[in-house]
mmCIF file of C-alpha atoms in Angstrom:
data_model
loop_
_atom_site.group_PDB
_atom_site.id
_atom_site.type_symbol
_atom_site.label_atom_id
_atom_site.label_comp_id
_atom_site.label_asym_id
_atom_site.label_seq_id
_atom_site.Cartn_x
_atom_site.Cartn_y
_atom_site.Cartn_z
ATOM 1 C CA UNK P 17 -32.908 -3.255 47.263
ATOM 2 C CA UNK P 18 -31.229 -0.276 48.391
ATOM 3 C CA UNK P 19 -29.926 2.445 46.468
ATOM 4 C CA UNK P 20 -26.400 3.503 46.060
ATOM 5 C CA UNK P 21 -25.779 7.012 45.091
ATOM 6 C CA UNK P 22 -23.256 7.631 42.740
ATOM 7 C CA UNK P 23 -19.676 8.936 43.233
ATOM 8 C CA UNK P 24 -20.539 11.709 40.051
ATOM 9 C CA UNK P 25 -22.447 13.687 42.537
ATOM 10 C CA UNK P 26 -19.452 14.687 44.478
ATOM 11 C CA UNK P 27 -17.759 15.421 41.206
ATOM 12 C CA UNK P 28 -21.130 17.963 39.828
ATOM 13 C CA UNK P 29 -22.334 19.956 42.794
ATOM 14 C CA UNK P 30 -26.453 20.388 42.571
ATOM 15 C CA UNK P 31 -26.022 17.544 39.433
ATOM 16 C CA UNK P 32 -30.060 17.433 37.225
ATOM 17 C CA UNK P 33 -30.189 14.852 34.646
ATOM 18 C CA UNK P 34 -32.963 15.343 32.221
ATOM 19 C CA UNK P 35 -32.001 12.051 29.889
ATOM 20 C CA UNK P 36 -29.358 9.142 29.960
ATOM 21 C CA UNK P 37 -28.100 7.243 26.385
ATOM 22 C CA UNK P 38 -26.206 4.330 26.573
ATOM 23 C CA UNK P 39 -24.245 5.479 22.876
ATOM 24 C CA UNK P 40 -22.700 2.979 20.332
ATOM 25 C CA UNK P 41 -19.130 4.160 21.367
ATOM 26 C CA UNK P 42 -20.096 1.997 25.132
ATOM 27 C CA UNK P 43 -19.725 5.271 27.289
ATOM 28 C CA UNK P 44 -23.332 6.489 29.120
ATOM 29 C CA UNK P 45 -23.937 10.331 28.372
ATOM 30 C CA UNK P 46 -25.902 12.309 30.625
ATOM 31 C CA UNK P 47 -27.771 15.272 29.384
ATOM 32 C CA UNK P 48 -27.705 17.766 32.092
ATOM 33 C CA UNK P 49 -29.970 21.080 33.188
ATOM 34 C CA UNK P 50 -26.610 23.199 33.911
ATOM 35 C CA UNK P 51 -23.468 20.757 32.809
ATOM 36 C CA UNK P 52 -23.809 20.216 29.381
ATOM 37 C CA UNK P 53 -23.153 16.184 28.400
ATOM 38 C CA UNK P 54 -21.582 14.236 30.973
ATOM 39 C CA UNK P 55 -19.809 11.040 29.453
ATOM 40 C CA UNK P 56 -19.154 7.947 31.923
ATOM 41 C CA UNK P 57 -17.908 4.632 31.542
ATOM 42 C CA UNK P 58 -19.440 2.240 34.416
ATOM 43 C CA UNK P 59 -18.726 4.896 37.297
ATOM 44 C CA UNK P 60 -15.650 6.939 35.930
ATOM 45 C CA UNK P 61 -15.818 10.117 33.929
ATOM 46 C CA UNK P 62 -14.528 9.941 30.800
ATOM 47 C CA UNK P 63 -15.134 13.402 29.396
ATOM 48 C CA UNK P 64 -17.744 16.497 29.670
ATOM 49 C CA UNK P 65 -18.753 18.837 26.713
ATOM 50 C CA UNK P 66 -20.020 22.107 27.734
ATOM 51 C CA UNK P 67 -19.799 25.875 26.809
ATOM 52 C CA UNK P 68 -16.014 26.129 27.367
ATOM 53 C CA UNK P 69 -14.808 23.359 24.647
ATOM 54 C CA UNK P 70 -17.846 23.881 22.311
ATOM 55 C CA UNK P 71 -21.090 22.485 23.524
ATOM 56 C CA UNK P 72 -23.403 25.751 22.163
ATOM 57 C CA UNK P 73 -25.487 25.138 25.693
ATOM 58 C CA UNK P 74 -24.712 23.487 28.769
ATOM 59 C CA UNK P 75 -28.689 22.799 29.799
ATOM 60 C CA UNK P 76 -29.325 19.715 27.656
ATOM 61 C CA UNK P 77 -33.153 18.138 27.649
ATOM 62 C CA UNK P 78 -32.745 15.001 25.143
ATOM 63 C CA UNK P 79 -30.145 12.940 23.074
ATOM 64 C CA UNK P 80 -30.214 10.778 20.701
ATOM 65 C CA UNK P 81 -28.179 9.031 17.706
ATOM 66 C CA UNK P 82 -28.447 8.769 13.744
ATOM 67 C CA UNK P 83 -27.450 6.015 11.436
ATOM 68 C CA UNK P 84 -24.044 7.751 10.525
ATOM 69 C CA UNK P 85 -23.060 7.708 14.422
ATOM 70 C CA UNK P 86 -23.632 11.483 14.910
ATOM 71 C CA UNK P 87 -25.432 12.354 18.186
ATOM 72 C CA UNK P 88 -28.045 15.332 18.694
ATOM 73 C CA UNK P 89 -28.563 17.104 21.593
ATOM 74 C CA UNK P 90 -32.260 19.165 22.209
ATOM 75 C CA UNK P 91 -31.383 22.277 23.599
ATOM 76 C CA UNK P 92 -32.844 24.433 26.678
ATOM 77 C CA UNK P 93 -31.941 27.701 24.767
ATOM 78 C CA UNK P 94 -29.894 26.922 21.452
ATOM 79 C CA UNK P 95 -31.868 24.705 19.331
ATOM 80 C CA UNK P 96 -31.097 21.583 17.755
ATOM 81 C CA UNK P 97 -27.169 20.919 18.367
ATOM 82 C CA UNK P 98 -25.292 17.955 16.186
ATOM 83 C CA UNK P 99 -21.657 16.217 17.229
ATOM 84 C CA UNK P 100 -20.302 14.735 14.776
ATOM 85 C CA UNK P 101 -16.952 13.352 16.492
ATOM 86 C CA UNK P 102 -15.195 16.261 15.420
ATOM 87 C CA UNK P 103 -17.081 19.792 16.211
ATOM 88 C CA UNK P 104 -20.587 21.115 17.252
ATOM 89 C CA UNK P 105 -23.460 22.372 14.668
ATOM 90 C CA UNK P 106 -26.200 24.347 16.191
ATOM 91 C CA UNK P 107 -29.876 24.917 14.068
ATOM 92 C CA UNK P 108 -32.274 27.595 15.480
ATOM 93 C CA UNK P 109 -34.958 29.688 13.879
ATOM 94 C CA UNK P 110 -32.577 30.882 11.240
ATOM 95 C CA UNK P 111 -33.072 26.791 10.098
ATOM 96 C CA UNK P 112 -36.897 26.870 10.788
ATOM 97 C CA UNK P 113 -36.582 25.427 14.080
ATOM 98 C CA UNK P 114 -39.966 26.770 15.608
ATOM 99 C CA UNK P 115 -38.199 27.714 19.225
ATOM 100 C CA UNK P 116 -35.418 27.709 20.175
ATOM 101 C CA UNK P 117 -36.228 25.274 23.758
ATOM 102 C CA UNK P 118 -35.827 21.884 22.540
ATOM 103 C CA UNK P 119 -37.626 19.077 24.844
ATOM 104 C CA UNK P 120 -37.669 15.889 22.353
ATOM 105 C CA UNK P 121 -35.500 14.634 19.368
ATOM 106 C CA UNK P 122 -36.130 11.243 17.740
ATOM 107 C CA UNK P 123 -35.503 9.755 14.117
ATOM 108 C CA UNK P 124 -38.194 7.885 11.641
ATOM 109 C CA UNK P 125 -37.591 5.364 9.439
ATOM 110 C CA UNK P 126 -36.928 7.449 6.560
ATOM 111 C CA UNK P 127 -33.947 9.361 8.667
ATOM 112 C CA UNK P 128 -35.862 12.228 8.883
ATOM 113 C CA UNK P 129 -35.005 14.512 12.075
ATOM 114 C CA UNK P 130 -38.197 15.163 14.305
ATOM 115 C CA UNK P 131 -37.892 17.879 16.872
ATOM 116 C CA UNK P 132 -40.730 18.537 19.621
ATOM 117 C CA UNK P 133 -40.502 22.414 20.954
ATOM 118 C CA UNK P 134 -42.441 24.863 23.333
ATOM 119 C CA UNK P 135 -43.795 26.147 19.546
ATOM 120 C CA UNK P 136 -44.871 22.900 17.821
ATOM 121 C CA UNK P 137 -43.742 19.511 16.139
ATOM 122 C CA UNK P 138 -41.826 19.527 13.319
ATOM 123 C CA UNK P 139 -40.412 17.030 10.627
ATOM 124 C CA UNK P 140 -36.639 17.576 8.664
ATOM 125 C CA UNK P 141 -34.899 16.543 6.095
ATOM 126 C CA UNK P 142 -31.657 16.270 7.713
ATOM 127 C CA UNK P 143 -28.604 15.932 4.831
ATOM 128 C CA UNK P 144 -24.862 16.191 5.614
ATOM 129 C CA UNK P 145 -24.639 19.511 7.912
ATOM 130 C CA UNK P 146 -27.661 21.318 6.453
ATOM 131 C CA UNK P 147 -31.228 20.491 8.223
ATOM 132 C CA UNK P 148 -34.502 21.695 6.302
ATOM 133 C CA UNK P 149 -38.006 21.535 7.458
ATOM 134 C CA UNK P 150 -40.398 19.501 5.352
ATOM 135 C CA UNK P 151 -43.650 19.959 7.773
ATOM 136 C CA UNK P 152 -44.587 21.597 11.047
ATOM 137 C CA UNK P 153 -47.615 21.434 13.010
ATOM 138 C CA UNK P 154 -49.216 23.984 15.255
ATOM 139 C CA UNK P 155 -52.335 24.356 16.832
ATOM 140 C CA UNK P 156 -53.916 25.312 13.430
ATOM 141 C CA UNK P 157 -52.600 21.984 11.778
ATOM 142 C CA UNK P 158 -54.328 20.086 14.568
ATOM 143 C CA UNK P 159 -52.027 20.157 17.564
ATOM 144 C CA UNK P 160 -54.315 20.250 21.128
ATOM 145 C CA UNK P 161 -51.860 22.146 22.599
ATOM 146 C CA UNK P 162 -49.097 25.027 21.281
ATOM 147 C CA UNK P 163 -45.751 23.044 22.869
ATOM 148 C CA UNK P 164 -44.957 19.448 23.018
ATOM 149 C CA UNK P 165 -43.431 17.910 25.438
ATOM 150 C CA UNK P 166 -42.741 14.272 24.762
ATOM 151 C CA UNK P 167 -43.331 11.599 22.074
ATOM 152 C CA UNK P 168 -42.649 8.360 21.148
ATOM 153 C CA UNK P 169 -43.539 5.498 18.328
ATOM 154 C CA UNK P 170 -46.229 3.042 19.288
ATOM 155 C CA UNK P 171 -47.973 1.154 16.613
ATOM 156 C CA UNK P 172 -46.661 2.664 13.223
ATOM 157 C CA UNK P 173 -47.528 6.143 14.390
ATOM 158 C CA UNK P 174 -46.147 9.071 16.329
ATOM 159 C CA UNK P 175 -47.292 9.783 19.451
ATOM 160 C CA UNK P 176 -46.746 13.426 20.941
ATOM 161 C CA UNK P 177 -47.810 14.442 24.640
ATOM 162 C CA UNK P 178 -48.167 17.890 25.157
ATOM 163 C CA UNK P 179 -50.311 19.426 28.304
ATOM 164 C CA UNK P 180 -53.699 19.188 26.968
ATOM 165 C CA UNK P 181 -53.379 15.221 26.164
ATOM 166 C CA UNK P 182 -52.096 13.064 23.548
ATOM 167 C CA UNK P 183 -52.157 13.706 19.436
ATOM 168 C CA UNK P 184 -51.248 10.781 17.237
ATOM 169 C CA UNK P 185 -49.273 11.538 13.751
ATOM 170 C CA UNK P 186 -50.380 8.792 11.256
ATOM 171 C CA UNK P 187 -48.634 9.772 7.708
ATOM 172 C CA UNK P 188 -49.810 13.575 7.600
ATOM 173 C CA UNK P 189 -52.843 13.741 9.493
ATOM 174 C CA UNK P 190 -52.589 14.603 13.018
ATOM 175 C CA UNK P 191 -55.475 14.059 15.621
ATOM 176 C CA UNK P 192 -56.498 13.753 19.423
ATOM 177 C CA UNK P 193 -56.025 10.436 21.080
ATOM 178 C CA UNK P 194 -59.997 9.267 21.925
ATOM 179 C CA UNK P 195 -59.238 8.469 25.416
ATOM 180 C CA UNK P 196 -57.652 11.855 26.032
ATOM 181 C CA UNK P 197 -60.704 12.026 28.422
ATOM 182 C CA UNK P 198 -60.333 9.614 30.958
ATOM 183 C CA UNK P 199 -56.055 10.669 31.572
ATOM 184 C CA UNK P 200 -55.732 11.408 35.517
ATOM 185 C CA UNK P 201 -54.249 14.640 34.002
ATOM 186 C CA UNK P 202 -53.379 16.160 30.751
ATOM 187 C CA UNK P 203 -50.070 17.474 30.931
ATOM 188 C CA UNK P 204 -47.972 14.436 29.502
ATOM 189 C CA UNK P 205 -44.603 14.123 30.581
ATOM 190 C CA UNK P 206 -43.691 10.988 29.235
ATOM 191 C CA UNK P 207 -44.354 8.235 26.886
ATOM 192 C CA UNK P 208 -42.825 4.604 26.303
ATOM 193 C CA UNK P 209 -43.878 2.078 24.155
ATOM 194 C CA UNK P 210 -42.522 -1.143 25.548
ATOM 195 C CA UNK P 211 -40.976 -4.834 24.712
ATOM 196 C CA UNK P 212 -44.794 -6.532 25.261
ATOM 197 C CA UNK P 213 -46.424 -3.369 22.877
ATOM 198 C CA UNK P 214 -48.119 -1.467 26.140
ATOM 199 C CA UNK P 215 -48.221 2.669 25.789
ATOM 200 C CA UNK P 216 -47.178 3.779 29.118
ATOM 201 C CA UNK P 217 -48.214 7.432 30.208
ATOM 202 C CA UNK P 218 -46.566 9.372 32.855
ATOM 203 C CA UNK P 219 -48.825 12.636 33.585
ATOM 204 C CA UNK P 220 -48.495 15.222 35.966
ATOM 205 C CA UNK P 221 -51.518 13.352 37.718
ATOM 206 C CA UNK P 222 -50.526 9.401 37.859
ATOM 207 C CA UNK P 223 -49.316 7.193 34.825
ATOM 208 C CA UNK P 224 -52.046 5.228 32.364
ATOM 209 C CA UNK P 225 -51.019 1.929 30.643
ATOM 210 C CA UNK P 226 -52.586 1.338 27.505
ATOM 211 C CA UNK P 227 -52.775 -1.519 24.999
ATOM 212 C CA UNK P 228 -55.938 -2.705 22.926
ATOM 213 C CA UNK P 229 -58.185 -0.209 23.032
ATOM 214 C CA UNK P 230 -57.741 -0.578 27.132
ATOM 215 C CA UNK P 231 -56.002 1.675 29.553
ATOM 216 C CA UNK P 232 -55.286 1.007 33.184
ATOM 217 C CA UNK P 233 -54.529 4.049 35.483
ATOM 218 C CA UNK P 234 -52.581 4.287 38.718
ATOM 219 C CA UNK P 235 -52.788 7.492 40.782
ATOM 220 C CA UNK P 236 -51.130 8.364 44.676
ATOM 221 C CA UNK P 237 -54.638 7.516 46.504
ATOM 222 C CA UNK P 238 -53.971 4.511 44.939
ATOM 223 C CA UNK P 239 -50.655 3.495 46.232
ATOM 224 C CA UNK P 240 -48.387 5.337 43.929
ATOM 225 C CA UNK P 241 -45.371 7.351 45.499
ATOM 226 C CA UNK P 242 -46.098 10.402 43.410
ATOM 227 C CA UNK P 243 -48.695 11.700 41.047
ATOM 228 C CA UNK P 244 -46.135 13.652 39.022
ATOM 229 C CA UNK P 245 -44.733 11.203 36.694
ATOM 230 C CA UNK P 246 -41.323 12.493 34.921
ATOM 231 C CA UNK P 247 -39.860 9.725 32.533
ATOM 232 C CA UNK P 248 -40.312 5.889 32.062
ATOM 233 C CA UNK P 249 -38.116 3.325 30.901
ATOM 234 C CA UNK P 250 -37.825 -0.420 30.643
ATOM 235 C CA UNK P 251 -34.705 -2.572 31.719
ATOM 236 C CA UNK P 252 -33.286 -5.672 30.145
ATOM 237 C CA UNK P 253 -35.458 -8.393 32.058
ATOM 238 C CA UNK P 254 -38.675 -6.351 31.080
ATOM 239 C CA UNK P 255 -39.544 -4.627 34.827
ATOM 240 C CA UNK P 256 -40.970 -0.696 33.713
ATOM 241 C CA UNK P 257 -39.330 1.634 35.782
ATOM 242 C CA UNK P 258 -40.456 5.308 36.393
ATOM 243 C CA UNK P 259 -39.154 8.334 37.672
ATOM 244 C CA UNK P 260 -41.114 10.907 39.524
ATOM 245 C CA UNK P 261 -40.871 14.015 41.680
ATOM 246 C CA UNK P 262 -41.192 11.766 44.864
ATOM 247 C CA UNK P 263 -39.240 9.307 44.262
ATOM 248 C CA UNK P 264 -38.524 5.623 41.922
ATOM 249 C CA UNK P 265 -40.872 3.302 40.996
ATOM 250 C CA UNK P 266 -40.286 -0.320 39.807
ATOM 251 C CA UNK P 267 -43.348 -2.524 37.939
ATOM 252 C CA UNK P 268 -42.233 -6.097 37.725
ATOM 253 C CA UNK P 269 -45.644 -7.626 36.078
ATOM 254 C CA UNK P 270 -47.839 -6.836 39.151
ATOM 255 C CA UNK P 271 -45.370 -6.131 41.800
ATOM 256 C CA UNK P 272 -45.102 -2.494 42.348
ATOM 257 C CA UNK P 273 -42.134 -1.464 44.478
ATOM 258 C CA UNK P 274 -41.127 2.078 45.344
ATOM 259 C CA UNK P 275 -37.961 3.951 46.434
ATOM 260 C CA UNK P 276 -36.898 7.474 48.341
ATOM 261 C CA UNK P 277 -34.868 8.452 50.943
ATOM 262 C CA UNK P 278 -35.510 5.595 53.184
ATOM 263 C CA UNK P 279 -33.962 3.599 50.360
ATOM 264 C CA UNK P 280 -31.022 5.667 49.511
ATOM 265 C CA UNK P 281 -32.026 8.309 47.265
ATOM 266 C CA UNK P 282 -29.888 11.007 47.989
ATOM 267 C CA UNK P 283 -32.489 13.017 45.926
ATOM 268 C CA UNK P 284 -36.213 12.072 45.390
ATOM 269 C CA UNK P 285 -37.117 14.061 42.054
ATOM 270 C CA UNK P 286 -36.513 11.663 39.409
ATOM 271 C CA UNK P 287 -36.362 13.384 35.879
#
């Protein structure tokens, strides 16, 4: 394979993406570090929210979408921010958003908002334009670590990475992941639950996959490009791919294949 960079480079000088979604609407949106939302169809740009036409922030960590079509962006510096087709909302501490840095947004199954910060986790009520915090966990509620920095559903529960190791959220009880131990590191930087039900782990010290009680761990003295794994993802035919600060990785069942500048990367950290 080789790897073509894309003509939006040219277009956004020094261009970070933290987070792609592919949204209902058919357009990709990018969340960016210093351009707010980028919004492409295939290679053309079909728009770009930011400070100047409303976007609260332009450094954008995470996106995602509710069931009424709405689409929330996790803030560097301005909390939880809401687009509803029409105009922004912004929610910070004023709301009971426990920091105002953003790194994960995701929905449950009862529509209720869950927002992962520097501070904490917390859980909301989210109803029309108002949000309101039902529960929040710190350290003292059980939380190994005061921030979190990722999470993800695996197995009915919620998983949440921070950098001391993994907590799972079953109903209202929160506790430590029991093979928190054996991670290559403990700062978690990503976690994916994928189509065949394995927990993958990027750390900042190889990535773990885990199903069954079982985890398998790959680090760089073992072959992998770089120990500092930033997000993972899985395509359509089931291959796990993974970003890190050295360069792509593919997994096609056990076929690992790698790819940096030789390849075409025009830049090797993968976020």
């Amino acid at each position: 394979y080789r790897v073509e960079p894309s003509g939006i480079n040219s277009l956004f000088k020094g261009l970070t993406v933290w987070n792609i979604l592919s949204h209902p609407g058919g357009e990709t949106w990018l969340a960016t570090d210093k351009n707010g939302i980028i919004r492409l169809q295939g290679d053309s740009v079909t728009g770009n929210f930011h400070r100047g036409n409303g976007l609260p922030s332009n450094q954008i960590l995470d996106l995602t979408t509710d069931e009424e079509g709405n689409t929330w962006f996790a803030s560097f510096d301005q909390g939880i921010i809401m687009y509803d087709d029409n105009k922004f909302l912004s929610y910070g501490r004023e709301e009971g958003i426990a920091g105002n840095q953003v790194l994960s947004v995701l929905f449950d199954n009862d529509r209720h908002l869950l927002l992962s910060t520097e501070e904490g986790f917390a859980r909301y009520k989210a109803d029309c334009e108002r949000i309101e915090r039902q529960r929040s966990y710190t350290i003292r509620d059980g939380l190994n670590d005061a921030g979190v920095n990722t999470m993800t559903w695996y197995e009915g529960s919620l998983w949440l990475g921070t950098n001391n190791g993994i907590n799972i959220l079953e109903g209202d009880r929160m506790r430590s992941f029991h093979l928190n131990i054996k991670l290559p590191d403990q700062k978690i930087n990503a976690l994916y639950a994928d189509s065949r039900n394995y927990l993958w782990i990027g750390t900042g010290g190889g990535y773990c996959r885990y199903s069954g009680g079982k985890m398998v761990t790959l680090t760089q003295s073992d072959g992998l490009i770089n120990n500092e794994i930033q997000t993972i993802i899985e395509d359509s035919s089931g291959k796990i791919w993974m970003g890190t600060m050295g360069g792509l990785v593919r997994l096609a069942d056990t076929i690992y294949t790698d790819y940096d500048s030789e390849e075409g990367l025009s830049f090797t950290r993968i976020n």
